[in-house]
Amino acid sequence: MNRLEDKIQKFAELILKSSKIVVLTGAGMSTESGIADFRSPGTGLWEKVDPYEFSSINSYIAHPAKNLEFMLETGRAIFSARPNKGHKALTKLQKLGKLKGILTQNIDRLHHKAKTKNIVEFHGNVMEAKCLQCGKIFPITLMVNQALQGRVPSCESCNGILKPNAIFFGEPLESSVLAAADNMIKDCDLLIVLGSSLVVYPVAWYPQKAVSLGAKLAIINIQDTDMDSEAEIVIHEKIGNVFPNIISLVEEKMENKEKN
Ligand SMILES: NC(=O)c1ccc[n+]([C@@H]2O[C@H](COP(=O)([O-])OP(=O)(O)OC[C@H]3O[C@@H](n4cnc5c(N)ncnc54)[C@H](O)[C@@H]3O)[C@@H](O)[C@H]2O)c1
Ligand SMILES: [Zn+2]
């Protein structure tokens, strides 16, 4: 058995010993669905554009048309993306009764598309649009259609500017979302981090919170993170190369246990 196989076995054992698992996902969860993350060397979005120019609320209000061009370009990949093997493995883990829920930093709704339940979206999502004036939510298609006609998207009720219902730089996270995340982490025995650099706060506090509340931590991420030293097990691999195998192993072992 090589080292990676050892780790896959150990990871599966950790899942088998746990019953209240929470999974924290980042942009690395969706790269295998064709959506670029921010910080992977060579391919991360932040190597191509200045985040503060294109994803801050102030710049959007000042230059909506310029920002919309960038959003439509990155949005295209997100709208057509399908859940990958990793997303599907999480749904399977939930069906096995092990997964309480998902805390995600992703705005792409791929966990929803994979039919996983109990998802907390820290940063909102881009399948909806929100009016900056009255707060009304619309399907994103309304906003996209207006933008494609060269118009600044506006609210049907109050004429206020529409933005994707995702958190931009300079906007606070919603307190109800943070409360839901706190609630989930309070009662978890294993936190699994999948595809996050763990550098964006306050989300990056959650692995520390979970550990300080007595949960175990396991990480799958190509690059190392500052929390690697706190984890029971760390695998520096692509999620799709290891996580589905881990979950299949868990399923197999649960079935064998039932038979005996
Ligand atoms: N898909 C999306 O919705 C999306 C895409 C880009 C950015 N974002 C936003 O970006 C912010 C960035 O923080 P973050 O930590 O989520 O992303 P990040 O870009 O900072 O980190 C992603 C991490 O995932 C790793 N990674 C990439 N592909 C992987 C794979 N196939 N398997 C395992 N690891 C992989 C990278 O090595 C990197 O460390 C978040 O706040 C999120 O809202 C979301
Ligand atoms: Zn409005």
mmCIF file of N, CA, C and O in Angstrom, residues 9 14 24 27-28 31 87 98 108 118 126 145 158-159 161 176 187 196-197 205 208 222 236 238 255:
data_model
loop_
_atom_site.group_PDB
_atom_site.id
_atom_site.type_symbol
_atom_site.label_atom_id
_atom_site.label_comp_id
_atom_site.label_asym_id
_atom_site.label_seq_id
_atom_site.Cartn_x
_atom_site.Cartn_y
_atom_site.Cartn_z
ATOM 1 N N GLN A 9 -7.489 5.256 3.321
ATOM 2 C CA GLN A 9 -8.028 4.323 4.335
ATOM 3 C C GLN A 9 -8.278 5.049 5.650
ATOM 4 O O GLN A 9 -9.328 4.907 6.274
ATOM 5 N N LEU A 14 -11.888 7.643 9.682
ATOM 6 C CA LEU A 14 -12.282 8.837 10.442
ATOM 7 C C LEU A 14 -13.768 9.143 10.196
ATOM 8 O O LEU A 14 -14.513 9.462 11.133
ATOM 9 N N LEU A 24 -16.767 21.945 4.877
ATOM 10 C CA LEU A 24 -16.559 23.342 4.475
ATOM 11 C C LEU A 24 -15.920 23.336 3.091
ATOM 12 O O LEU A 24 -14.845 22.761 2.907
ATOM 13 N N ALA A 27 -13.548 27.360 -3.369
ATOM 14 C CA ALA A 27 -13.572 27.394 -4.833
ATOM 15 C C ALA A 27 -12.910 26.158 -5.459
ATOM 16 O O ALA A 27 -13.249 25.773 -6.575
ATOM 17 N N GLY A 28 -11.969 25.523 -4.729
ATOM 18 C CA GLY A 28 -11.310 24.317 -5.239
ATOM 19 C C GLY A 28 -12.275 23.158 -5.437
ATOM 20 O O GLY A 28 -11.988 22.219 -6.167
ATOM 21 N N THR A 31 -13.395 23.674 -9.275
ATOM 22 C CA THR A 31 -12.482 23.797 -10.427
ATOM 23 C C THR A 31 -12.660 22.609 -11.380
ATOM 24 O O THR A 31 -12.534 22.759 -12.599
ATOM 25 N N HIS A 87 -18.834 16.778 -5.686
ATOM 26 C CA HIS A 87 -20.164 17.198 -5.216
ATOM 27 C C HIS A 87 -21.063 15.969 -5.032
ATOM 28 O O HIS A 87 -21.784 15.858 -4.038
ATOM 29 N N LYS A 98 -24.332 10.405 7.337
ATOM 30 C CA LYS A 98 -23.162 10.912 8.056
ATOM 31 C C LYS A 98 -23.011 12.429 7.990
ATOM 32 O O LYS A 98 -22.380 13.032 8.846
ATOM 33 N N ASP A 108 -21.713 29.278 -6.682
ATOM 34 C CA ASP A 108 -22.120 28.669 -7.948
ATOM 35 C C ASP A 108 -23.324 27.733 -7.860
ATOM 36 O O ASP A 108 -23.804 27.241 -8.880
ATOM 37 N N ASN A 118 -29.243 21.032 3.273
ATOM 38 C CA ASN A 118 -28.711 21.780 4.420
ATOM 39 C C ASN A 118 -27.385 22.487 4.088
ATOM 40 O O ASN A 118 -26.325 22.123 4.592
ATOM 41 N N VAL A 126 -24.884 33.352 -7.270
ATOM 42 C CA VAL A 126 -25.068 34.183 -8.470
ATOM 43 C C VAL A 126 -26.219 33.699 -9.350
ATOM 44 O O VAL A 126 -26.327 34.108 -10.502
ATOM 45 N N ASN A 145 -30.396 39.342 -18.932
ATOM 46 C CA ASN A 145 -31.055 39.817 -20.163
ATOM 47 C C ASN A 145 -30.919 41.326 -20.322
ATOM 48 O O ASN A 145 -30.649 41.832 -21.410
ATOM 49 N N CYS A 158 -38.813 49.021 -8.042
ATOM 50 C CA CYS A 158 -38.445 50.365 -7.586
ATOM 51 C C CYS A 158 -37.403 51.047 -8.480
ATOM 52 O O CYS A 158 -36.955 52.147 -8.183
ATOM 53 N N ASN A 159 -36.968 50.350 -9.521
ATOM 54 C CA ASN A 159 -35.992 50.904 -10.456
ATOM 55 C C ASN A 159 -34.569 51.014 -9.884
ATOM 56 O O ASN A 159 -33.690 51.604 -10.506
ATOM 57 N N ILE A 161 -30.750 49.717 -8.719
ATOM 58 C CA ILE A 161 -29.785 48.896 -9.473
ATOM 59 C C ILE A 161 -29.812 47.459 -8.932
ATOM 60 O O ILE A 161 -29.861 47.242 -7.715
ATOM 61 N N SER A 176 -27.568 36.311 9.774
ATOM 62 C CA SER A 176 -28.348 35.065 9.862
ATOM 63 C C SER A 176 -27.538 33.887 9.298
ATOM 64 O O SER A 176 -27.637 32.755 9.773
ATOM 65 N N ASP A 187 -22.312 21.530 16.805
ATOM 66 C CA ASP A 187 -22.697 20.154 17.062
ATOM 67 C C ASP A 187 -22.073 19.230 16.008
ATOM 68 O O ASP A 187 -22.750 18.422 15.409
ATOM 69 N N SER A 196 -10.222 24.706 -0.148
ATOM 70 C CA SER A 196 -10.176 26.117 0.269
ATOM 71 C C SER A 196 -8.777 26.473 0.747
ATOM 72 O O SER A 196 -8.151 25.704 1.473
ATOM 73 N N SER A 197 -8.325 27.663 0.341
ATOM 74 C CA SER A 197 -7.009 28.127 0.802
ATOM 75 C C SER A 197 -7.073 28.582 2.257
ATOM 76 O O SER A 197 -6.049 28.797 2.886
ATOM 77 N N TRP A 205 -12.044 31.156 9.993
ATOM 78 C CA TRP A 205 -12.063 30.862 11.436
ATOM 79 C C TRP A 205 -12.719 29.527 11.735
ATOM 80 O O TRP A 205 -12.484 28.925 12.783
ATOM 81 N N GLN A 208 -10.787 26.473 12.898
ATOM 82 C CA GLN A 208 -10.245 26.703 14.252
ATOM 83 C C GLN A 208 -11.345 26.568 15.298
ATOM 84 O O GLN A 208 -11.150 25.968 16.352
ATOM 85 N N ILE A 222 -5.170 20.966 -2.828
ATOM 86 C CA ILE A 222 -3.921 20.761 -3.578
ATOM 87 C C ILE A 222 -2.749 21.443 -2.859
ATOM 88 O O ILE A 222 -1.693 20.855 -2.651
ATOM 89 N N HIS A 236 -2.984 16.316 -0.034
ATOM 90 C CA HIS A 236 -2.715 17.347 -1.042
ATOM 91 C C HIS A 236 -2.902 16.750 -2.432
ATOM 92 O O HIS A 236 -1.944 16.343 -3.090
ATOM 93 N N LYS A 238 -6.116 16.451 -5.866
ATOM 94 C CA LYS A 238 -7.395 16.935 -6.393
ATOM 95 C C LYS A 238 -8.530 16.179 -5.701
ATOM 96 O O LYS A 238 -8.450 14.941 -5.563
ATOM 97 N N GLU A 255 -21.778 -1.161 4.554
ATOM 98 C CA GLU A 255 -22.584 -2.296 4.074
ATOM 99 C C GLU A 255 -22.099 -3.599 4.701
ATOM 100 O O GLU A 255 -22.895 -4.401 5.156
#
